[in-house]
Amino acid sequence: MLKIDKAILDTNSVICDNISQLGVADRGLLSQNILGQIRNFVEYVAIKVCSNGGDVDPNDYNLNVESLKKVQRRGDLQFLYRFHKMLQKSVSHYTLNKDGSERLMLKYYEHLLKIKLYLKKYFNLEVLENISDFPIDTDAELSNYFEKIAEKIENPSTDSYPVTYNDRYYVRKVKPFFVNQEIYYEITFTAANSNASKFDRVIAFTKQEIVDNYAVKFSLHNDTIRILDKNMSILVIDGYEVSIRPCEWDNLSEIFGPRVRHSTNSKEYKELMRYLSSVKMSLTELVSSDQTYYDFIKQQITDGVQSVSIYEMLDQCRNIIIGNRQGANVLRYLLQKMNNRVIRWQYSNEKCDRLSNLYLNYGCIPFDDMPYCTSLRRHNPKIYDLFESIPVSGHEHELLARYIKNNTEVEEQLFTPKDKIDGFENIDSLIKKYNDSLYHKHTDRKIEEYKSHLYIKSHVDDTTEIIKTLKQLAASGIAQYTGSVDSWISREAYTIDDQSKQKALRQMFSKSHVALIYGSAGTGKSTLIKHISNFWANKTKIYLANTHPAVDNMRRKVTAGNSEYHTIAKFLSSRNVRLDCDILFIDECSTVSNEDMRKVLEKADFKLLVLVGDIYQIESVYFGNWFSIAKEFVPKTSIFELTHPYRTNDKNLLTVWDRVRKLDDAILEPLVKNGYVSRLDESIYEHSEDDEIILCLNYDGLYGINNINRFLQNSNPSKRIVWGINTYKVGDPILFNESNIFSPLIHNNSKGRIVGIRPEQQKIWFEIELEESLNEFEASGYDFELIGESALGKSIISFGVNKYRSTDEDDQDNDSTIIPFQIAYAVSIHKAQGLEYESVKIVITKETEERITQNILYTAITRAQKKLKIYWSPETEHSVLEKLTVKNFAKDARLLSKLSSLPMMK
């Protein structure tokens, strides 16, 4: 036996022994033992495939280095190089966010299976005999779905047909799935333009490994599978090629000087795209390669080319990256992703002396200095893309900072216990290095320590200042306030719908200048805001909220005079909004970050403050614990709880809401008793109510938003109208999206239904029946036509959308090509916040169960007015309910109180 073969088989034996001991509970937590064995295994395989059958020494270091370099440059073996590169990084670095463990395990399985198939095919070497025992933890209910898709990839139907639409796409996600130890991929993509959103995502399937960092062109065909007693259309990718947009090259060129125009017809462009497609090497890897290889590829691509423009840019990038000069990390990342919008955001029309005199914005400096814990301008890179583009060695202090930042901003822990941090050595020296490396404008991002807990200075400072302000406001009230309310109610014969709201209105400013109003979904928080506003009708008022739907909701429900309504972002950024008022209202406070709240309190000039929200609904995207933690510091005379729900009168629904809110041990009983739970089956696709919605967490997969929308749209008998890569039908329910083209009159999350579609060559016209009625005066000034009224008395509007021009060109800055709505048989739970429907169906799969928190489940179930159904397997049901926990801010409050000398309420 060859020495190299023996080394492979001996290592294989140890790996198989470890796999046999791995259970589902170990997911994402492979021992260092198996990590080291797999790394040796990959190195031996690389030597084997590059040895031309020779009996080489498997432990020859130089041979090992040379072999890994060779497999990097072969498209069919790139997976070996990438697998080895991944194994060199600590597992802890890959678990910095919640999907880390799933991604890691899938990557391990995918690459190990590739090695098994490769060695069997080319060397008849049997390895990884028990690979099928590897704990990838795929949902058993999806197995039939994937098997049918794999069959169509291998053997297309006779009635399948090619897709004629041909343009570039951005690949958003590549997810492997496995059938009979063969590897297939679910590819999620959008049109390659800046206006495409997650609601425009399309799913296709293929056996080809497709790169996800550059714009691509696909060869696609349509096919059909039979699943859940329905025909489901699927897209299959037959082939692809990398096709970086010319405008992306154009915008990249401006970083070095005058803009250079690029064409897809040039030989240089075509040869480079062919190289990237076949070798699957990124531009970052290419410009970082050794001189001999770089020159060889350059010669191949530019041979016979009269005008070399792309390689002039790559040469300039290489000089900075190889020399590790300032700006190198920015260029590494931009070359890795080549996304038009991201490139444009980094550009400046003036040279930056801190970034090698490149035309980059000064805001890029923090990322260039510490890429693993800071962001580019207006773009937050994913950790995996950073690992691919920027060597991790020497950045351990940044990874520690990222860990603490995520623990605060994602897990909402203001203070991180030092002894709970794993995967880092010499924590004190790493903190010092991080703090010393901070950009001079970012000293507030320092990591500091208090009582063996680490925290980010700005997060504690923001929280402290907010609490101080609220305590000051709560220290005194308005003289004779309660009597004035009683007199007003009597004088105006004003009616308040329940006693709890009347009691709150009578007391809220008698001993305080701030009122914190907490209430669950449908308890009438907006109604109480209206009562407060009507009492203070002659006073100036400003209403703020994080989202456009929340602002528009207040604008519709609160009609008292002397009022202005803004999103918090607009209030903080604009010089044209009013800053002073008598009363400042802030709605949906649980979604407002600490940073933004502090800025609002510092910028606004007000006499009274009303804060409204529900700490059990989905929290702030950024760190925002202030509304939860304020209860521990503000006196009870400033706090008002609304408990009676008005969204539904159904006692069974109310019982479920209450038990999920309180995390009662008996949550499951009323769910089962009232038929609110079901296994995932075909009934999910039975659209029984006009006012019905399906709520999901994921966009992709069999039970993802996009698939459910496609399934239910297929059941719509109306004619299919295809526009780009999307399909529309008369009768489709829709939600207006974040484009806010018709805001504030028709806002983000406004419901509607398509009642007419008229496609033209360069434009498509939609007629939409709205959920409500508008008049001609309200509609004037908006870019739509009010064309009539439906039989139900609802307004019908008409508007046109231009066809998107070629992706060769730079992205348009106007809204004329944006579809302002999304098809909405199904939407995300986050999107549904603030909405209500007669019937709600919630889909929770094994793939998404880890992301279900108490806040997310509570938000989902409280969208229902009459009917509720949660679709999940018994295993998923048990897993979700067992892991639900109430977030406890008491420890953070105690530490904050001592650190900042802020007395807590007893």
CSV table of C-alpha atoms in Angstrom, one decimal, residues 467-858:
chain,number,residue,atom,x,y,z
A,467,ILE,CA,-32.5,56.2,32.6
A,468,LYS,CA,-31.2,59.5,34.2
A,469,THR,CA,-33.5,61.5,31.9
A,470,LEU,CA,-36.6,59.4,32.7
A,471,LYS,CA,-35.9,59.5,36.5
A,472,GLN,CA,-35.6,63.3,36.3
A,473,LEU,CA,-38.9,63.6,34.4
A,474,ALA,CA,-40.6,61.2,36.9
A,475,ALA,CA,-39.5,63.3,39.9
A,476,SER,CA,-42.4,65.7,39.7
A,477,GLY,CA,-45.9,66.1,38.2
A,478,ILE,CA,-48.3,68.7,37.1
A,479,ALA,CA,-50.2,70.5,39.9
A,480,GLN,CA,-54.0,69.9,39.8
A,481,TYR,CA,-53.7,67.6,36.8
A,482,THR,CA,-56.2,65.0,37.8
A,483,GLY,CA,-58.9,67.6,38.5
A,484,SER,CA,-58.4,69.2,35.1
A,485,VAL,CA,-58.9,65.8,33.4
A,486,ASP,CA,-62.1,65.1,35.3
A,487,SER,CA,-63.4,68.6,34.5
A,488,TRP,CA,-62.6,68.1,30.8
A,489,ILE,CA,-64.3,64.7,30.6
A,490,SER,CA,-67.4,66.2,32.2
A,491,ARG,CA,-67.4,69.4,30.2
A,492,GLU,CA,-66.8,67.7,26.8
A,493,ALA,CA,-69.0,64.7,27.7
A,494,TYR,CA,-65.9,62.8,26.4
A,495,THR,CA,-66.3,59.0,26.3
A,496,ILE,CA,-63.4,56.7,27.2
A,497,ASP,CA,-63.9,53.0,26.3
A,498,ASP,CA,-62.7,51.4,29.5
A,499,GLN,CA,-61.9,52.3,33.1
A,500,SER,CA,-58.2,51.3,32.9
A,501,LYS,CA,-57.6,53.9,30.2
A,502,GLN,CA,-59.6,56.5,32.1
A,503,LYS,CA,-57.7,55.8,35.3
A,504,ALA,CA,-54.4,56.0,33.4
A,505,LEU,CA,-55.3,59.4,31.8
A,506,ARG,CA,-56.4,60.8,35.2
A,507,GLN,CA,-53.2,59.8,36.9
A,508,MET,CA,-50.3,59.8,34.4
A,509,PHE,CA,-49.0,63.3,34.9
A,510,SER,CA,-50.2,64.0,38.4
A,511,LYS,CA,-46.8,63.0,39.9
A,512,SER,CA,-44.6,62.7,36.8
A,513,HIS,CA,-43.7,64.4,33.5
A,514,VAL,CA,-43.2,61.0,31.8
A,515,ALA,CA,-45.7,58.2,31.2
A,516,LEU,CA,-44.5,54.7,30.3
A,517,ILE,CA,-47.5,52.7,28.8
A,518,TYR,CA,-47.0,49.0,28.5
A,519,GLY,CA,-49.6,46.8,26.9
A,520,SER,CA,-49.9,43.6,24.9
A,521,ALA,CA,-51.2,43.4,21.3
A,522,GLY,CA,-54.7,44.8,20.8
A,523,THR,CA,-55.1,46.3,24.3
A,524,GLY,CA,-55.7,49.8,23.0
A,525,LYS,CA,-52.4,51.5,23.3
A,526,SER,CA,-53.1,53.6,20.2
A,527,THR,CA,-56.5,54.4,21.6
A,528,LEU,CA,-55.0,55.7,24.8
A,529,ILE,CA,-52.6,57.8,22.8
A,530,LYS,CA,-55.7,59.3,21.1
A,531,HIS,CA,-57.3,60.1,24.5
A,532,ILE,CA,-54.1,61.8,25.7
A,533,SER,CA,-53.9,63.8,22.5
A,534,ASN,CA,-57.5,64.9,22.6
A,535,PHE,CA,-57.1,66.1,26.2
A,536,TRP,CA,-54.1,68.2,25.2
A,537,ALA,CA,-55.7,69.2,21.8
A,538,ASN,CA,-54.5,72.8,22.0
A,539,LYS,CA,-50.9,71.8,22.8
A,540,THR,CA,-48.2,71.1,20.2
A,541,LYS,CA,-47.5,67.4,19.8
A,542,ILE,CA,-44.8,65.4,18.0
A,543,TYR,CA,-45.4,61.6,17.3
A,544,LEU,CA,-42.4,59.4,16.6
A,545,ALA,CA,-42.0,55.7,15.9
A,546,ASN,CA,-39.3,53.5,14.3
A,547,THR,CA,-41.3,52.3,11.3
A,548,HIS,CA,-43.5,54.0,8.7
A,549,PRO,CA,-46.5,51.7,9.5
A,550,ALA,CA,-46.4,52.7,13.2
A,551,VAL,CA,-46.2,56.4,12.3
A,552,ASP,CA,-49.0,56.1,9.7
A,553,ASN,CA,-51.1,54.2,12.3
A,554,MET,CA,-50.8,57.1,14.7
A,555,ARG,CA,-51.5,59.6,11.9
A,556,ARG,CA,-54.8,57.7,11.1
A,557,LYS,CA,-56.0,57.1,14.6
A,558,VAL,CA,-54.8,60.3,16.3
A,559,THR,CA,-56.4,63.3,14.6
A,560,ALA,CA,-56.0,66.0,17.3
A,561,GLY,CA,-54.6,69.3,15.9
A,562,ASN,CA,-51.2,70.9,16.4
A,563,SER,CA,-49.5,67.5,15.5
A,564,GLU,CA,-46.5,66.3,13.5
A,565,TYR,CA,-45.7,62.7,12.7
A,566,HIS,CA,-42.2,61.4,11.8
A,567,THR,CA,-40.1,58.3,11.8
A,568,ILE,CA,-37.3,58.4,14.3
A,569,ALA,CA,-34.7,58.3,11.5
A,570,LYS,CA,-36.3,61.3,9.9
A,571,PHE,CA,-36.5,63.2,13.2
A,572,LEU,CA,-32.8,62.6,13.9
A,573,SER,CA,-31.5,63.3,10.4
A,574,SER,CA,-33.6,66.1,9.0
A,575,ARG,CA,-33.1,69.8,9.7
A,576,ASN,CA,-36.6,70.6,8.5
A,577,VAL,CA,-38.6,68.9,11.2
A,578,ARG,CA,-39.8,70.7,14.3
A,579,LEU,CA,-37.8,69.8,17.5
A,580,ASP,CA,-39.9,71.6,20.2
A,581,CYS,CA,-43.3,70.6,21.4
A,582,ASP,CA,-45.4,70.4,24.5
A,583,ILE,CA,-45.8,66.7,24.4
A,584,LEU,CA,-43.6,64.1,22.7
A,585,PHE,CA,-45.1,60.7,22.0
A,586,ILE,CA,-42.9,57.7,21.0
A,587,ASP,CA,-44.7,54.5,19.9
A,588,GLU,CA,-43.4,50.9,19.6
A,589,CYS,CA,-40.7,51.7,22.1
A,590,SER,CA,-39.4,48.1,22.3
A,591,THR,CA,-38.2,48.5,18.7
A,592,VAL,CA,-36.2,51.8,19.4
A,593,SER,CA,-32.5,51.3,20.0
A,594,ASN,CA,-30.8,52.8,23.0
A,595,GLU,CA,-28.6,54.9,20.8
A,596,ASP,CA,-31.5,56.4,18.9
A,597,MET,CA,-33.5,56.9,22.1
A,598,ARG,CA,-30.7,58.8,23.7
A,599,LYS,CA,-30.3,61.0,20.6
A,600,VAL,CA,-34.1,61.8,20.6
A,601,LEU,CA,-34.0,62.8,24.2
A,602,GLU,CA,-31.0,65.1,23.6
A,603,LYS,CA,-32.4,66.6,20.4
A,604,ALA,CA,-36.1,67.1,21.3
A,605,ASP,CA,-37.3,70.0,23.4
A,606,PHE,CA,-40.5,68.9,25.2
A,607,LYS,CA,-42.4,69.3,28.4
A,608,LEU,CA,-44.2,66.0,28.7
A,609,LEU,CA,-43.1,62.6,27.4
A,610,VAL,CA,-45.3,59.6,26.6
A,611,LEU,CA,-43.6,56.3,25.9
A,612,VAL,CA,-45.7,53.4,24.5
A,613,GLY,CA,-44.9,49.8,23.7
A,614,ASP,CA,-44.9,46.1,24.4
A,615,ILE,CA,-41.8,44.4,25.6
A,616,TYR,CA,-43.2,41.0,24.5
A,617,GLN,CA,-43.3,41.8,20.8
A,618,ILE,CA,-40.3,41.7,18.5
A,619,GLU,CA,-37.5,43.8,19.8
A,620,SER,CA,-35.2,46.4,18.3
A,621,VAL,CA,-33.0,45.3,15.4
A,622,TYR,CA,-30.2,47.1,17.2
A,623,PHE,CA,-29.5,47.0,20.9
A,624,GLY,CA,-32.5,48.3,22.7
A,625,ASN,CA,-33.1,47.2,26.3
A,626,TRP,CA,-34.0,50.6,27.7
A,627,PHE,CA,-37.8,50.2,27.6
A,628,SER,CA,-37.6,46.9,29.4
A,629,ILE,CA,-35.0,48.0,32.0
A,630,ALA,CA,-36.7,51.4,32.7
A,631,LYS,CA,-39.3,49.5,34.9
A,632,GLU,CA,-36.6,48.8,37.4
A,633,PHE,CA,-35.7,52.5,37.8
A,634,VAL,CA,-38.8,54.6,37.3
A,635,PRO,CA,-41.4,54.9,40.0
A,636,LYS,CA,-44.7,53.1,39.6
A,637,THR,CA,-46.5,56.4,39.4
A,638,SER,CA,-45.0,56.8,35.9
A,639,ILE,CA,-45.9,53.3,34.7
A,640,PHE,CA,-49.3,52.2,33.3
A,641,GLU,CA,-50.2,48.7,32.2
A,642,LEU,CA,-53.0,47.9,29.7
A,643,THR,CA,-54.2,44.3,30.1
A,644,HIS,CA,-57.6,43.9,28.5
A,645,PRO,CA,-57.3,42.9,24.8
A,646,TYR,CA,-59.7,44.3,22.2
A,647,ARG,CA,-58.3,42.6,19.1
A,648,THR,CA,-60.4,39.5,19.8
A,649,ASN,CA,-63.3,38.4,22.1
A,650,ASP,CA,-62.4,34.7,21.6
A,651,LYS,CA,-61.6,33.4,25.1
A,652,ASN,CA,-59.6,30.5,23.8
A,653,LEU,CA,-57.3,32.8,21.8
A,654,LEU,CA,-56.9,35.1,24.8
A,655,THR,CA,-55.9,32.1,27.0
A,656,VAL,CA,-53.2,31.2,24.6
A,657,TRP,CA,-51.9,34.7,24.3
A,658,ASP,CA,-51.8,35.1,28.1
A,659,ARG,CA,-50.0,31.8,28.6
A,660,VAL,CA,-47.3,32.5,26.0
A,661,ARG,CA,-46.9,36.0,27.4
A,662,LYS,CA,-46.4,34.6,30.9
A,663,LEU,CA,-44.6,31.5,29.7
A,664,ASP,CA,-47.1,29.4,31.7
A,665,ASP,CA,-46.1,25.7,31.9
A,666,ALA,CA,-49.5,24.8,30.4
A,667,ILE,CA,-49.1,26.6,27.0
A,668,LEU,CA,-49.6,23.4,25.0
A,669,GLU,CA,-53.0,22.4,26.6
A,670,PRO,CA,-55.2,25.2,25.1
A,671,LEU,CA,-53.3,24.9,21.8
A,672,VAL,CA,-54.2,21.2,21.5
A,673,LYS,CA,-57.7,21.5,23.0
A,674,ASN,CA,-58.8,24.2,20.6
A,675,GLY,CA,-57.3,22.6,17.5
A,676,TYR,CA,-54.7,25.4,17.1
A,677,VAL,CA,-51.9,23.0,16.2
A,678,SER,CA,-51.4,20.7,13.3
A,679,ARG,CA,-48.7,18.7,11.5
A,680,LEU,CA,-47.3,20.3,8.4
A,681,ASP,CA,-49.6,19.0,5.6
A,682,GLU,CA,-51.5,20.1,2.5
A,683,SER,CA,-54.1,22.0,4.6
A,684,ILE,CA,-51.5,24.8,4.9
A,685,TYR,CA,-52.3,25.6,1.2
A,686,GLU,CA,-56.1,25.7,1.6
A,687,HIS,CA,-56.9,29.4,1.5
A,688,SER,CA,-60.2,29.4,3.4
A,689,GLU,CA,-60.6,33.0,4.3
A,690,ASP,CA,-60.4,36.3,2.4
A,691,ASP,CA,-58.6,37.9,5.3
A,692,GLU,CA,-56.0,35.2,5.9
A,693,ILE,CA,-52.3,35.2,6.2
A,694,ILE,CA,-49.6,32.6,6.5
A,695,LEU,CA,-46.6,33.6,8.7
A,696,CYS,CA,-43.1,32.2,8.4
A,697,LEU,CA,-39.6,33.0,9.5
A,698,ASN,CA,-37.7,31.9,6.4
A,699,TYR,CA,-38.1,32.9,2.8
A,700,ASP,CA,-36.6,29.8,1.3
A,701,GLY,CA,-37.4,26.0,1.4
A,702,LEU,CA,-40.6,24.1,0.9
A,703,TYR,CA,-42.4,25.9,3.7
A,704,GLY,CA,-40.7,29.3,3.1
A,705,ILE,CA,-42.6,32.5,2.2
A,706,ASN,CA,-41.6,32.4,-1.5
A,707,ASN,CA,-42.7,28.8,-2.0
A,708,ILE,CA,-46.0,29.2,-0.1
A,709,ASN,CA,-46.8,32.3,-2.2
A,710,ARG,CA,-46.0,30.4,-5.4
A,711,PHE,CA,-48.2,27.4,-4.3
A,712,LEU,CA,-51.2,29.5,-3.4
A,713,GLN,CA,-50.7,31.7,-6.5
A,714,ASN,CA,-50.8,28.5,-8.6
A,715,SER,CA,-54.2,27.8,-7.1
A,716,ASN,CA,-55.4,31.2,-8.3
A,717,PRO,CA,-57.2,30.5,-11.6
A,718,SER,CA,-56.4,33.9,-13.1
A,719,LYS,CA,-54.0,34.2,-16.0
A,720,ARG,CA,-50.2,34.3,-15.2
A,721,ILE,CA,-48.5,37.6,-16.0
A,722,VAL,CA,-44.7,37.3,-16.0
A,723,TRP,CA,-42.7,40.5,-15.4
A,724,GLY,CA,-38.9,39.9,-15.2
A,725,ILE,CA,-38.5,37.0,-12.9
A,726,ASN,CA,-41.7,37.5,-11.0
A,727,THR,CA,-45.3,36.4,-11.7
A,728,TYR,CA,-48.5,38.3,-10.9
A,729,LYS,CA,-52.2,37.3,-11.1
A,730,VAL,CA,-55.5,39.2,-10.7
A,731,GLY,CA,-56.8,38.2,-7.3
A,732,ASP,CA,-53.4,38.0,-5.6
A,733,PRO,CA,-53.4,39.6,-2.1
A,734,ILE,CA,-50.6,42.1,-1.7
A,735,LEU,CA,-48.9,44.3,0.9
A,736,PHE,CA,-47.2,47.5,0.0
A,737,ASN,CA,-43.5,47.4,0.8
A,738,GLU,CA,-40.7,49.6,2.3
A,739,SER,CA,-40.3,51.5,-0.9
A,740,ASN,CA,-43.0,53.9,0.5
A,741,ILE,CA,-43.5,55.4,-3.0
A,742,PHE,CA,-47.1,56.4,-2.0
A,743,SER,CA,-46.4,57.2,1.6
A,744,PRO,CA,-47.8,58.5,3.9
A,745,LEU,CA,-51.2,58.0,2.2
A,746,ILE,CA,-50.5,54.3,1.3
A,747,HIS,CA,-47.9,53.1,3.7
A,748,ASN,CA,-45.6,50.2,4.2
A,749,ASN,CA,-47.8,47.1,5.1
A,750,SER,CA,-51.0,48.6,3.7
A,751,LYS,CA,-53.1,45.7,2.5
A,752,GLY,CA,-54.6,45.4,-1.0
A,753,ARG,CA,-55.5,43.0,-3.9
A,754,ILE,CA,-54.6,43.0,-7.6
A,755,VAL,CA,-57.8,43.6,-9.7
A,756,GLY,CA,-56.1,44.4,-13.0
A,757,ILE,CA,-52.8,43.9,-14.8
A,758,ARG,CA,-51.9,45.3,-18.2
A,759,PRO,CA,-48.3,44.6,-19.4
A,760,GLU,CA,-46.7,46.6,-22.2
A,761,GLN,CA,-43.3,46.2,-23.8
A,762,GLN,CA,-41.5,48.7,-21.5
A,763,LYS,CA,-44.1,49.1,-18.7
A,764,ILE,CA,-46.6,47.2,-16.7
A,765,TRP,CA,-49.8,48.7,-15.2
A,766,PHE,CA,-51.5,47.5,-12.0
A,767,GLU,CA,-54.9,48.2,-10.6
A,768,ILE,CA,-55.0,47.6,-6.9
A,769,GLU,CA,-58.1,47.4,-4.6
A,770,LEU,CA,-57.0,49.0,-1.3
A,771,GLU,CA,-58.2,47.9,2.1
A,772,GLU,CA,-59.8,51.3,2.7
A,773,SER,CA,-61.4,54.1,0.8
A,774,LEU,CA,-59.6,57.3,-0.3
A,775,ASN,CA,-61.1,60.5,-1.7
A,776,GLU,CA,-59.9,62.5,-4.7
A,777,PHE,CA,-58.5,65.3,-2.5
A,778,GLU,CA,-56.4,62.9,-0.4
A,779,ALA,CA,-55.0,61.2,-3.5
A,780,SER,CA,-53.9,64.4,-5.3
A,781,GLY,CA,-50.2,64.8,-5.7
A,782,TYR,CA,-49.4,61.1,-5.6
A,783,ASP,CA,-48.1,59.2,-8.6
A,784,PHE,CA,-51.2,57.0,-9.0
A,785,GLU,CA,-54.7,57.5,-10.4
A,786,LEU,CA,-57.8,57.0,-8.3
A,787,ILE,CA,-59.9,55.1,-10.8
A,788,GLY,CA,-62.9,53.9,-8.9
A,789,GLU,CA,-64.5,52.0,-6.1
A,790,SER,CA,-65.1,48.3,-5.6
A,791,ALA,CA,-68.4,46.6,-4.8
A,792,LEU,CA,-67.2,46.6,-1.2
A,793,GLY,CA,-66.7,50.4,-1.2
A,794,LYS,CA,-62.9,50.2,-1.3
A,795,SER,CA,-60.8,52.5,-3.5
A,796,ILE,CA,-59.1,51.2,-6.6
A,797,ILE,CA,-55.9,52.9,-7.8
A,798,SER,CA,-53.9,52.5,-11.0
A,799,PHE,CA,-50.1,53.0,-11.5
A,800,GLY,CA,-47.4,52.0,-13.9
A,801,VAL,CA,-43.9,50.5,-13.3
A,802,ASN,CA,-41.2,50.8,-15.9
A,803,LYS,CA,-39.2,47.8,-17.1
A,804,TYR,CA,-35.8,47.7,-15.5
A,805,ARG,CA,-33.1,48.6,-17.9
A,806,SER,CA,-30.0,46.4,-18.6
A,807,THR,CA,-28.0,45.4,-15.6
A,808,ASP,CA,-24.9,46.5,-17.6
A,809,GLU,CA,-25.9,50.0,-16.5
A,810,ASP,CA,-25.6,51.7,-13.2
A,811,ASP,CA,-28.6,51.4,-10.9
A,812,GLN,CA,-31.3,54.0,-11.3
A,813,ASP,CA,-31.9,56.3,-8.4
A,814,ASN,CA,-35.6,57.0,-9.2
A,815,ASP,CA,-38.5,54.8,-8.2
A,816,SER,CA,-40.0,54.2,-11.7
A,817,THR,CA,-38.8,50.6,-11.9
A,818,ILE,CA,-39.8,49.5,-8.4
A,819,ILE,CA,-42.8,47.3,-7.8
A,820,PRO,CA,-44.2,49.0,-4.7
A,821,PHE,CA,-45.8,45.8,-3.3
A,822,GLN,CA,-45.2,42.2,-2.6
A,823,ILE,CA,-47.4,39.2,-3.2
A,824,ALA,CA,-48.7,38.3,0.3
A,825,TYR,CA,-50.4,35.0,0.7
A,826,ALA,CA,-47.6,34.5,3.1
A,827,VAL,CA,-45.3,37.1,4.9
A,828,SER,CA,-42.6,37.0,7.5
A,829,ILE,CA,-43.6,37.3,11.2
A,830,HIS,CA,-41.5,40.4,11.4
A,831,LYS,CA,-43.3,42.0,8.5
A,832,ALA,CA,-46.7,41.2,10.1
A,833,GLN,CA,-45.9,43.2,13.2
A,834,GLY,CA,-48.7,45.8,13.5
A,835,LEU,CA,-51.1,43.9,11.2
A,836,GLU,CA,-54.1,41.8,12.1
A,837,TYR,CA,-56.1,39.2,10.2
A,838,GLU,CA,-59.2,37.1,10.8
A,839,SER,CA,-57.3,33.9,10.2
A,840,VAL,CA,-53.6,33.3,10.9
A,841,LYS,CA,-51.5,30.2,10.0
A,842,ILE,CA,-48.0,30.0,11.4
A,843,VAL,CA,-45.4,27.7,9.9
A,844,ILE,CA,-42.5,26.6,12.1
A,845,THR,CA,-40.1,23.9,10.7
A,846,LYS,CA,-37.1,22.2,12.2
A,847,GLU,CA,-35.0,24.5,10.1
A,848,THR,CA,-36.4,27.6,11.9
A,849,GLU,CA,-37.2,26.3,15.4
A,850,GLU,CA,-33.9,27.7,16.8
A,851,ARG,CA,-34.9,31.2,15.9
A,852,ILE,CA,-38.3,31.1,17.6
A,853,THR,CA,-38.2,33.3,20.7
A,854,GLN,CA,-41.0,34.2,23.1
A,855,ASN,CA,-41.3,37.6,21.4
A,856,ILE,CA,-41.5,36.1,17.9
A,857,LEU,CA,-44.1,33.5,18.9
A,858,TYR,CA,-46.1,36.0,20.8
